[in-house]
Coordinates of C-alpha atoms and ligand atoms in Angstrom, one line a residue:
Chain A
X1 CA 104.7 103.5 135.8
X2 CA 101.2 102.3 136.8
X3 CA 97.9 104.2 136.3
X4 CA 96.2 101.7 138.7
X5 CA 98.9 99.5 140.2
X6 CA 96.5 97.1 142.3
X7 CA 94.3 96.3 139.3
X8 CA 97.1 96.2 136.4
X9 CA 99.3 93.7 138.4
X10 CA 96.4 91.9 140.2
X11 CA 97.3 88.3 140.9
X12 CA 96.0 86.0 138.1
X13 CA 93.8 84.0 140.4
X14 CA 92.3 86.8 141.9
X15 CA 91.8 88.4 138.5
X16 CA 90.0 85.3 137.2
X17 CA 88.1 85.0 140.1
X18 CA 86.6 88.8 139.5
X19 CA 86.5 87.7 135.7
X20 CA 84.0 84.9 136.4
X21 CA 81.8 87.0 138.9
X22 CA 81.9 89.9 136.3
X23 CA 80.6 87.5 133.4
X24 CA 78.1 86.4 135.5
X25 CA 77.0 89.9 136.4
X26 CA 77.1 90.5 132.6
X27 CA 74.8 87.8 131.8
X28 CA 72.2 89.2 134.4
X29 CA 72.7 92.6 133.0
X30 CA 72.5 91.6 129.3
X31 CA 69.1 89.8 130.0
X32 CA 67.4 93.4 130.2
X33 CA 68.0 93.8 126.6
X34 CA 65.7 92.2 124.0
X35 CA 68.5 90.6 122.2
X36 CA 69.7 88.8 125.2
X37 CA 66.4 88.2 127.2
X38 CA 66.1 84.8 126.0
X39 CA 69.5 83.5 127.1
X40 CA 69.4 80.1 128.3
X41 CA 72.2 80.1 130.7
X42 CA 71.7 81.9 133.9
X43 CA 75.3 81.7 135.3
X44 CA 78.6 79.9 134.5
X45 CA 80.7 78.1 137.4
X46 CA 84.0 78.7 135.6
X47 CA 85.8 80.5 133.1
X48 CA 85.9 77.5 130.6
X49 CA 82.2 77.5 130.6
X50 CA 81.8 80.7 128.8
X51 CA 82.2 78.5 125.6
X52 CA 78.6 77.2 126.3
X53 CA 77.4 80.9 125.8
X54 CA 76.6 81.8 122.3
X55 CA 78.5 84.2 120.1
X56 CA 77.4 87.6 119.1
X57 CA 78.2 88.9 115.5
X58 CA 78.4 92.2 113.9
X59 CA 75.4 91.0 112.1
X60 CA 73.3 90.6 115.2
X61 CA 74.2 94.3 116.1
X62 CA 72.9 95.4 113.0
X63 CA 69.8 93.5 113.0
X64 CA 68.9 94.7 116.3
X65 CA 69.3 98.4 115.5
X66 CA 68.6 100.6 117.2
X67 CA 67.7 99.2 120.5
X68 CA 67.6 95.7 120.5
X69 CA 71.0 95.7 122.7
X70 CA 70.1 98.3 125.2
X71 CA 70.2 97.0 128.6
X72 CA 69.3 100.1 130.8
X73 CA 66.4 102.7 130.5
X74 CA 67.1 104.9 127.8
X75 CA 67.1 108.1 130.2
X76 CA 70.4 106.7 131.6
X77 CA 72.2 106.6 128.4
X78 CA 74.1 109.7 127.7
X79 CA 76.1 109.0 124.6
X80 CA 75.7 107.0 121.2
X81 CA 78.8 106.2 118.9
X82 CA 78.3 104.3 115.6
X83 CA 80.4 102.4 113.6
X84 CA 81.0 103.3 109.8
X85 CA 78.2 101.6 108.0
X86 CA 79.0 101.6 104.4
X87 CA 76.3 99.4 103.4
X88 CA 72.8 99.5 104.9
X89 CA 72.2 100.0 108.7
X90 CA 75.0 101.0 110.8
X91 CA 75.8 99.6 114.3
X92 CA 75.1 101.8 117.2
X93 CA 76.6 101.7 120.8
X94 CA 75.1 103.1 123.9
X95 CA 77.1 104.4 127.1
X96 CA 75.7 105.3 130.4
X97 CA 77.6 107.8 132.6
X98 CA 79.4 105.0 134.1
X99 CA 80.4 103.3 131.0
X100 CA 81.9 106.5 129.8
X101 CA 84.0 107.0 133.1
X102 CA 85.3 103.5 132.8
X103 CA 86.3 103.9 129.3
X104 CA 88.1 107.3 129.9
X105 CA 89.9 105.6 132.8
X106 CA 91.2 102.7 130.4
X107 CA 92.6 105.4 127.9
X108 CA 94.2 107.2 130.8
X109 CA 95.7 103.9 131.9
X110 CA 96.8 103.1 128.5
X111 CA 98.3 106.5 127.7
X112 CA 100.1 106.4 131.5
X113 CA 101.7 103.0 130.7
X114 CA 103.6 104.3 127.8
X115 CA 104.8 107.5 129.5
X116 CA 102.2 110.1 129.1
X117 CA 102.1 112.4 131.8
X118 CA 100.4 115.6 133.0
X119 CA 103.2 118.0 131.6
X120 CA 102.9 116.6 128.1
X121 CA 101.1 118.2 125.4
X122 CA 98.7 116.0 123.5
X123 CA 97.8 116.6 120.1
X124 CA 94.6 114.2 119.2
X125 CA 95.0 114.0 115.4
X126 CA 92.1 111.5 115.2
X127 CA 88.6 112.0 113.8
X128 CA 86.0 113.2 116.3
X129 CA 82.5 112.6 116.0
X130 CA 80.5 109.2 115.6
X131 CA 84.0 107.4 115.5
X132 CA 85.4 106.5 118.9
X133 CA 88.8 107.2 118.1
X134 CA 89.2 111.1 118.6
X135 CA 86.5 111.4 121.4
X136 CA 87.7 108.4 123.4
X137 CA 91.2 109.5 123.8
X138 CA 90.1 113.0 124.3
X139 CA 88.3 112.3 127.4
X140 CA 90.9 109.9 128.6
X141 CA 93.7 112.4 128.1
X142 CA 91.7 114.9 130.1
X143 CA 91.3 112.5 132.8
X144 CA 95.0 111.9 132.9
X145 CA 95.5 115.7 133.1
X146 CA 97.4 116.3 130.0
X147 CA 96.9 119.6 128.0
X148 CA 94.6 118.1 125.0
X149 CA 94.6 119.9 121.6
X150 CA 91.3 118.7 120.1
X151 CA 92.6 119.7 116.3
X152 CA 91.3 116.2 114.8
X153 CA 92.8 114.8 111.5
X154 CA 93.7 116.8 108.1
X155 CA 95.1 120.1 107.2
X156 CA 98.4 119.0 107.3
X157 CA 100.3 122.3 107.6
X158 CA 98.2 123.5 110.5
X159 CA 99.0 120.1 112.2
X160 CA 102.7 120.9 111.9
X161 CA 102.3 124.3 112.8
X162 CA 100.6 123.2 116.0
X163 CA 103.4 120.6 116.6
X164 CA 106.1 123.0 116.2
X165 CA 104.7 126.0 118.3
X166 CA 102.9 124.1 121.0
X167 CA 105.8 121.8 121.6
X168 CA 103.5 118.9 121.2
X169 CA 105.1 115.9 122.9
X170 CA 102.4 113.2 122.3
X171 CA 100.3 112.5 119.3
X172 CA 97.3 110.1 118.7
X173 CA 97.2 109.4 115.0
X174 CA 96.5 106.9 112.4
X175 CA 99.6 105.1 111.1
X176 CA 98.6 105.8 107.5
X177 CA 98.2 109.6 108.3
X178 CA 101.6 109.8 110.2
X179 CA 103.3 108.7 107.0
X180 CA 101.2 111.1 105.0
X181 CA 101.8 114.2 107.5
X182 CA 105.7 113.3 107.2
X183 CA 105.6 114.3 103.5
X184 CA 104.8 117.9 104.3
X185 CA 107.6 118.7 106.6
X186 CA 110.2 119.4 103.8
X187 CA 108.3 122.0 102.2
X188 CA 107.8 123.6 105.5
X189 CA 111.6 123.3 106.2
X190 CA 111.0 121.9 109.3
X191 CA 113.1 118.7 110.5
X192 CA 110.7 116.5 112.7
X193 CA 113.6 115.2 114.7
X194 CA 115.3 118.6 115.5
X195 CA 112.5 121.2 115.5
X196 CA 109.7 119.3 117.2
X197 CA 109.3 118.2 120.9
X198 CA 107.4 115.0 119.8
X199 CA 108.3 111.9 121.8
X200 CA 105.4 109.4 121.7
X201 CA 102.7 108.7 119.0
X202 CA 99.9 106.6 119.9
X203 CA 98.8 104.7 116.5
X204 CA 95.9 102.4 116.0
X205 CA 92.4 102.2 114.4
X206 CA 93.7 100.3 111.5
X207 CA 95.9 97.2 111.3
X208 CA 99.5 98.1 110.5
X209 CA 102.7 95.9 110.6
X210 CA 105.5 96.4 112.9
X211 CA 107.6 97.7 109.7
X212 CA 105.1 100.4 109.6
X213 CA 105.6 101.2 113.2
X214 CA 109.4 101.3 112.9
X215 CA 109.2 103.5 110.0
X216 CA 107.2 106.1 111.9
X217 CA 109.7 105.9 114.9
X218 CA 112.7 106.4 112.6
X219 CA 111.0 109.4 110.4
X220 CA 110.1 111.3 113.4
X221 CA 112.7 110.1 116.0
X222 CA 110.1 108.9 118.5
X223 CA 108.3 106.0 120.1
X224 CA 105.0 104.6 118.7
X225 CA 102.8 102.4 120.6
X226 CA 99.9 100.4 119.3
X227 CA 96.5 101.0 120.5
X228 CA 93.7 98.4 119.9
X229 CA 90.0 98.8 120.2
X230 CA 86.4 98.6 118.5
X231 CA 83.6 100.6 119.0
X232 CA 81.4 97.5 119.9
X233 CA 83.5 97.1 123.1
X234 CA 83.8 101.2 123.8
X235 CA 86.3 102.3 121.2
X236 CA 90.2 102.5 121.7
X237 CA 91.4 101.3 125.2
X238 CA 90.5 97.5 124.9
X239 CA 94.1 96.5 124.5
X240 CA 97.4 98.5 124.5
X241 CA 101.2 98.2 124.3
X242 CA 103.2 98.8 127.2
X243 CA 106.7 100.0 126.9
X244 CA 108.1 96.4 126.0
X245 CA 106.5 96.7 122.5
X246 CA 105.7 93.0 122.7
X247 CA 102.1 92.7 122.3
X248 CA 99.2 94.5 123.4
X249 CA 97.7 94.1 127.1
X250 CA 93.9 93.5 127.1
X251 CA 92.4 95.1 129.9
X252 CA 91.2 91.8 131.4
X253 CA 89.3 93.5 134.4
X254 CA 87.1 95.0 131.9
X255 CA 87.2 92.5 128.7
X256 CA 87.3 89.0 128.7
X257 CA 89.4 87.7 125.6
X258 CA 89.1 84.4 123.8
X259 CA 90.7 83.1 120.5
X260 CA 88.5 80.9 118.4
X261 CA 88.8 79.0 115.1
X262 CA 86.7 81.1 112.8
X263 CA 85.5 78.0 111.1
X264 CA 84.9 75.4 114.0
X265 CA 84.3 78.0 116.5
X266 CA 86.2 76.1 118.9
X267 CA 88.2 77.9 121.4
X268 CA 92.1 77.9 120.6
X269 CA 94.9 77.4 123.0
X270 CA 97.3 80.3 124.0
X271 CA 99.6 80.9 121.4
X272 CA 97.5 79.8 118.6
X273 CA 96.1 82.1 115.8
X274 CA 92.6 83.0 115.5
X275 CA 89.7 85.2 115.8
X276 CA 89.5 87.5 118.7
X277 CA 86.3 87.1 120.8
X278 CA 85.4 89.6 123.4
X279 CA 83.2 89.7 126.4
X280 CA 82.5 93.0 128.0
X281 CA 82.8 92.6 131.9
X282 CA 81.6 96.0 133.1
X283 CA 79.5 97.5 130.6
X284 CA 76.0 98.5 131.7
X285 CA 74.1 100.3 128.7
X286 CA 75.0 97.7 126.2
X287 CA 76.8 94.5 127.5
X288 CA 78.1 92.3 124.8
X289 CA 78.6 88.4 125.3
X290 CA 81.2 86.6 123.2
X291 CA 81.6 89.2 120.3
X292 CA 83.4 88.1 117.4
X293 CA 85.7 90.8 116.4
X294 CA 86.7 89.5 113.2
X295 CA 90.3 90.5 114.1
X296 CA 92.8 87.9 113.7
X297 CA 95.6 87.7 116.5
X298 CA 96.8 85.2 119.1
X299 CA 97.1 85.3 123.0
X300 CA 100.8 85.7 123.8
X301 CA 101.9 82.8 126.5
X302 CA 103.9 84.1 129.4
X303 CA 104.4 87.1 131.5
X304 CA 105.4 90.6 130.5
X305 CA 108.6 91.9 132.1
X306 CA 106.5 95.2 132.6
X307 CA 104.6 93.3 135.5
X308 CA 101.4 93.7 134.3
X309 CA 99.4 90.5 134.5
X310 CA 96.7 91.2 131.9
X311 CA 97.2 88.9 129.2
X312 CA 98.5 90.2 125.9
X313 CA 97.5 89.7 122.3
X314 CA 99.9 89.8 119.4
X315 CA 99.6 92.7 116.7
X316 CA 96.2 92.2 114.7
X317 CA 97.0 90.5 111.5
X318 CA 93.9 91.6 109.8
X319 CA 90.3 90.8 109.6
X320 CA 89.0 87.7 108.6
X321 CA 87.2 89.5 105.7
X322 CA 90.7 91.2 104.8
X323 CA 91.9 88.0 103.5
X324 CA 92.3 87.7 99.7
X325 CA 92.4 84.8 97.9
X326 CA 94.6 85.0 94.8
X327 CA 94.5 82.1 92.3
X328 CA 93.8 79.9 95.5
X329 CA 96.3 81.2 97.5
X330 CA 95.5 82.9 100.9
X331 CA 97.0 86.3 101.3
X332 CA 96.7 89.1 103.9
X333 CA 97.5 92.5 102.8
X334 CA 99.5 92.8 106.0
X335 CA 101.8 90.4 104.6
X336 CA 102.5 92.7 101.7
X337 CA 102.9 95.7 103.8
X338 CA 105.5 93.9 106.0
X339 CA 107.6 93.1 103.1
X340 CA 107.4 96.5 101.3
X341 CA 107.9 98.5 104.2
X342 CA 111.2 96.8 105.0
X343 CA 112.7 98.0 101.8
X344 CA 114.2 101.4 102.5
X345 CA 113.9 102.5 99.0
X346 CA 110.3 102.5 99.2
X347 CA 108.4 105.5 100.4
X348 CA 105.5 106.0 102.8
X349 CA 102.4 104.6 100.9
X350 CA 101.4 101.7 98.6
X351 CA 98.3 100.4 97.2
X352 CA 97.4 96.7 96.0
X353 CA 95.1 96.2 93.1
X354 CA 93.5 92.9 92.1
X355 CA 92.0 92.1 88.8
X356 CA 91.1 89.0 86.6
X357 CA 92.7 88.6 83.5
X358 CA 92.5 85.7 81.1
X359 CA 90.7 83.7 84.2
X360 CA 93.7 84.4 86.5
X361 CA 94.1 86.8 89.1
X362 CA 96.4 89.5 88.8
X363 CA 98.2 91.3 91.8
X364 CA 99.4 94.9 91.1
X365 CA 101.4 96.5 93.9
X366 CA 102.0 100.4 93.4
X367 CA 104.7 101.7 95.5
X368 CA 105.9 105.0 96.3
X369 CA 109.6 105.6 95.6
X370 CA 111.4 107.0 98.6
X371 CA 112.6 110.5 97.8
X372 CA 115.1 110.5 100.6
X373 CA 117.1 107.5 99.2
X374 CA 116.6 108.1 95.4
X375 CA 120.1 108.7 93.7
X376 CA 118.5 109.9 90.3
X377 CA 119.2 106.9 88.2
X378 CA 117.2 104.6 86.0
X379 CA 119.1 101.6 86.8
X380 CA 118.5 101.8 90.4
X381 CA 114.7 102.1 89.9
X382 CA 114.9 99.0 87.6
X383 CA 116.8 97.2 90.4
X384 CA 114.4 98.4 93.2
X385 CA 111.6 97.0 91.0
X386 CA 113.0 93.5 90.7
X387 CA 113.9 93.4 94.3
X388 CA 110.2 94.1 95.4
X389 CA 109.1 91.3 93.1
X390 CA 111.6 89.0 94.5
X391 CA 110.7 89.6 98.1
X392 CA 107.1 89.5 97.6
X393 CA 107.3 86.2 95.8
X394 CA 109.1 84.8 98.6
X395 CA 106.6 86.1 101.1
X396 CA 103.3 85.0 99.1
X397 CA 104.2 82.5 96.8
X398 CA 103.1 84.3 93.7
X399 CA 104.6 86.8 91.3
X400 CA 103.1 90.3 91.5
X401 CA 103.4 93.0 89.1
X402 CA 104.9 96.0 90.7
X403 CA 104.7 99.5 89.6
X404 CA 106.8 102.3 91.1
X405 CA 104.9 105.8 91.2
X406 CA 106.0 109.2 92.5
X407 CA 105.8 110.1 95.9
X408 CA 102.7 111.4 97.4
X409 CA 101.0 110.3 94.4
X410 CA 98.6 107.5 95.7
X411 CA 95.4 108.4 97.2
X412 CA 95.3 109.0 100.9
X413 CA 92.4 109.9 103.2
X414 CA 92.4 111.7 106.5
X415 CA 90.5 108.5 107.6
X416 CA 91.3 105.0 107.8
X417 CA 93.5 104.2 104.7
X418 CA 92.0 102.0 101.8
X419 CA 95.0 100.0 100.3
X420 CA 93.2 97.0 98.7
X421 CA 91.2 97.6 95.7
X422 CA 89.6 94.3 94.4
X423 CA 88.3 94.8 90.9
X424 CA 87.4 91.0 90.4
Chain B
X1 CA 131.0 121.0 87.4
X2 CA 127.2 121.7 87.0
X3 CA 124.4 120.3 89.1
X4 CA 122.1 118.0 87.2
X5 CA 118.6 117.5 88.5
X6 CA 117.2 114.1 88.0
X7 CA 113.2 113.6 88.6
X8 CA 111.7 110.2 89.0
X9 CA 108.5 110.1 86.9
X10 CA 105.9 107.8 85.9
X11 CA 105.4 107.8 81.9
X12 CA 102.2 109.6 81.8
X13 CA 100.8 112.3 79.4
X14 CA 101.5 115.7 80.7
X15 CA 104.1 114.6 83.3
X16 CA 107.1 116.4 81.5
X17 CA 105.0 119.5 81.1
X18 CA 104.3 119.6 84.8
X19 CA 108.1 120.0 85.5
X20 CA 108.8 122.5 82.8
X21 CA 105.6 124.6 83.9
X22 CA 106.5 124.7 87.5
X23 CA 110.2 125.8 86.5
X24 CA 108.8 128.5 83.9
X25 CA 106.6 130.0 86.7
X26 CA 109.4 130.0 89.1
X27 CA 111.6 131.9 86.5
X28 CA 114.2 129.1 86.3
X29 CA 115.6 128.7 82.7
X30 CA 116.1 125.2 81.6
X31 CA 119.5 124.8 79.8
X32 CA 119.4 121.0 78.8
X33 CA 117.2 118.2 79.4
X34 CA 117.4 114.4 78.8
X35 CA 115.0 111.6 79.3
X36 CA 115.8 108.0 80.3
X37 CA 112.8 105.8 80.2
X38 CA 111.9 102.2 80.9
X39 CA 108.3 102.0 79.6
X40 CA 106.4 102.6 82.7
X41 CA 108.6 104.8 84.3
X42 CA 111.6 106.9 83.6
X43 CA 114.0 109.6 84.9
X44 CA 114.1 113.1 83.6
X45 CA 117.5 115.0 83.8
X46 CA 117.7 118.6 83.8
X47 CA 120.4 121.1 83.9
X48 CA 119.0 124.4 84.9
X49 CA 120.1 128.1 85.8
X50 CA 119.6 127.8 89.6
X51 CA 119.8 124.1 90.5
X52 CA 119.4 124.8 94.3
X53 CA 116.3 126.9 94.0
X54 CA 114.9 124.5 91.2
X55 CA 115.6 121.3 93.6
X56 CA 113.6 123.0 96.3
X57 CA 110.9 124.2 94.0
X58 CA 110.6 120.7 92.8
X59 CA 110.6 119.0 96.2
X60 CA 107.8 121.5 97.3
X61 CA 105.7 120.2 94.5
X62 CA 106.2 116.6 95.8
X63 CA 108.5 115.5 92.9
X64 CA 111.3 112.8 93.8
X65 CA 114.2 114.5 92.8
X66 CA 117.9 114.2 93.5
X67 CA 121.1 116.3 92.5
X68 CA 124.2 114.9 90.7
X69 CA 127.4 116.6 89.8
X70 CA 128.2 116.6 86.2
X71 CA 131.1 117.8 83.8
X72 CA 129.7 120.5 81.3
X73 CA 132.2 121.0 78.4
X74 CA 132.0 123.2 75.5
X75 CA 132.3 121.3 72.1
X76 CA 134.9 122.9 69.7
X77 CA 132.9 124.2 66.6
X78 CA 134.6 122.5 64.1
X79 CA 134.0 119.0 62.5
X80 CA 134.9 116.0 64.5
X81 CA 134.8 118.4 67.6
X82 CA 132.8 115.7 69.7
X83 CA 134.8 112.8 68.2
X84 CA 138.3 114.6 69.6
X85 CA 136.6 115.1 73.1
X86 CA 135.5 111.4 73.4
X87 CA 139.1 110.2 72.1
X88 CA 140.8 112.3 74.7
X89 CA 138.7 111.0 77.5
X90 CA 139.2 107.2 76.4
X91 CA 142.8 107.6 76.2
X92 CA 142.9 109.0 79.6
X93 CA 140.5 105.6 80.6
X94 CA 137.8 107.9 81.8
X95 CA 134.5 106.1 81.5
X96 CA 131.5 107.9 80.6
X97 CA 128.2 106.8 82.2
X98 CA 125.9 109.0 80.7
X99 CA 126.1 112.2 78.2
X100 CA 123.8 114.3 76.4
X101 CA 124.3 117.6 74.4
X102 CA 122.9 121.0 75.2
X103 CA 122.7 124.3 73.3
X104 CA 124.5 127.5 74.2
X105 CA 123.8 131.1 73.2
X106 CA 120.7 130.4 71.0
X107 CA 122.4 127.5 69.2
X108 CA 125.8 129.1 68.0
X109 CA 127.7 127.0 70.5
X110 CA 126.9 123.7 71.9
X111 CA 128.0 122.0 75.2
X112 CA 127.9 118.3 76.2
X113 CA 127.1 117.1 79.8
X114 CA 129.2 114.2 81.1
X115 CA 128.4 111.9 83.8
X116 CA 132.1 110.4 84.8
X117 CA 133.6 108.5 87.7
X118 CA 136.4 110.7 88.3
X119 CA 135.2 114.2 87.6
X120 CA 137.9 116.7 89.3
X121 CA 140.4 114.7 87.0
X122 CA 138.3 114.7 84.0
X123 CA 137.7 118.6 84.2
X124 CA 141.4 119.0 84.8
X125 CA 142.5 116.8 81.8
X126 CA 139.9 118.7 79.8
X127 CA 141.2 122.2 80.7
X128 CA 144.7 121.2 80.1
X129 CA 143.6 120.4 76.5
X130 CA 142.1 123.9 76.1
X131 CA 138.4 123.1 76.4
X132 CA 136.3 125.4 78.3
X133 CA 134.7 123.6 81.2
X134 CA 131.7 125.4 82.3
X135 CA 129.9 125.6 85.8
X136 CA 126.5 126.6 87.1
X137 CA 127.5 130.2 87.8
X138 CA 129.0 131.1 84.2
X139 CA 126.3 132.3 81.9
X140 CA 125.4 129.7 79.5
Ligands
ZN501 ZN1 103.6 94.8 129.6

């Protein structure tokens, strides 16, 4: 059940003692970098005092490109990863051999926690390359000792061929791609529930609602577990769901989590929603202190029945910068997803478009019709359209326009799904 | 009894053609077609020579399609032929949800496709009154 029982179930007092020690180690280590060299605080005496340390932002990482955060000799670095910089400079993250070892260990710990074992067959359908998702899981899975198929994303028919003929039991996949992949089974005459040996999907790298998870579980007849990470911390393996599926355990022996109010920057108590701030506790090449992830979540109070003492965060609600303001109403795309994915007549994909018309914001939602439940009448479609509008109005407090589209007609990428198009 | 395929479709130019092309390329004969539309989207209803194969072909091409059972009955070639048929059905309190006509044998004969609530009974009544009730298997 545990990959490292001692560490995963460590007494909270002892865990916190070690965290404090590691934060002070991180401060010392970080001072070796040019960005943190001027840090005014040498050490802190309690975990609460971490609030006295300054926050670090994505902007800082970008401005310090390429070596401003590097805290070891360049020769000790064995790997660089980079986050998708769509505009301007990318952000780069460096790893020593020991950083890589720790990272793959956290992936192995996460996979083991949800039941992945040596005798499984693991198909890694996540992008390899600069992106951390594919490579991170690849090495973690190998450390665990599971047969790993480094297939990467895309080429859906080949994915299904491997799933079937190699009796794949575990996949690591983007939730949006899991839904997209499902649309190919029909034409290949393969029933994912009967003809495959699939048991577990590890899903992550894009915020998704619990409804999307349930949909994936139902379509494939499997369990899907939420993975959380970000390249600035290492990549996936920062936090992971256990089999309770009630929040993601932050691996607190390697990362120290805080939740702050994104406006006042004040630390919020457990249970309150705000921006996740993370401090690395063991990174050598690139320690980062109080990094603003921009991801909105909360720390879940109380113990998890699984016995792990590491605190849990709730499902990521979205990013600060994902929030849409429509005619003055604040809306997170995930609220829309949650609503539409709970309606069975809706297929696997949707898209949100926002436009300005006569000085008003108009929200247009395009949803695919679920071919499995389509009865063949016009009246059911009209009814469905009205139902979506009513349910969204209740959730969002505004009336969207809803357009029904054919299944598999909305654009999908093999990478992270782009579902919001703001034309204002 | 015949199988009708109904296909969900956005109302965009060229959409109907996409269906007819796919079926033509697969050697499937379209015997009848009807469109119900709401403005932005609609449902295309088609009667084809090989409904099961056509269903498979459309699914493979990612169309949202469903199968429905319909009654197909030949209309007598005389004035008031359709009227007599409808009177017979209403006399027997059979409600018609949907109906459209198709041509048989290059226009010499016509048939009507009926969506009814109680179709085994409907077929029995029609046969009892001397109507020719057609099925997918019979050549149109
Ligand atoms: Zn747990």
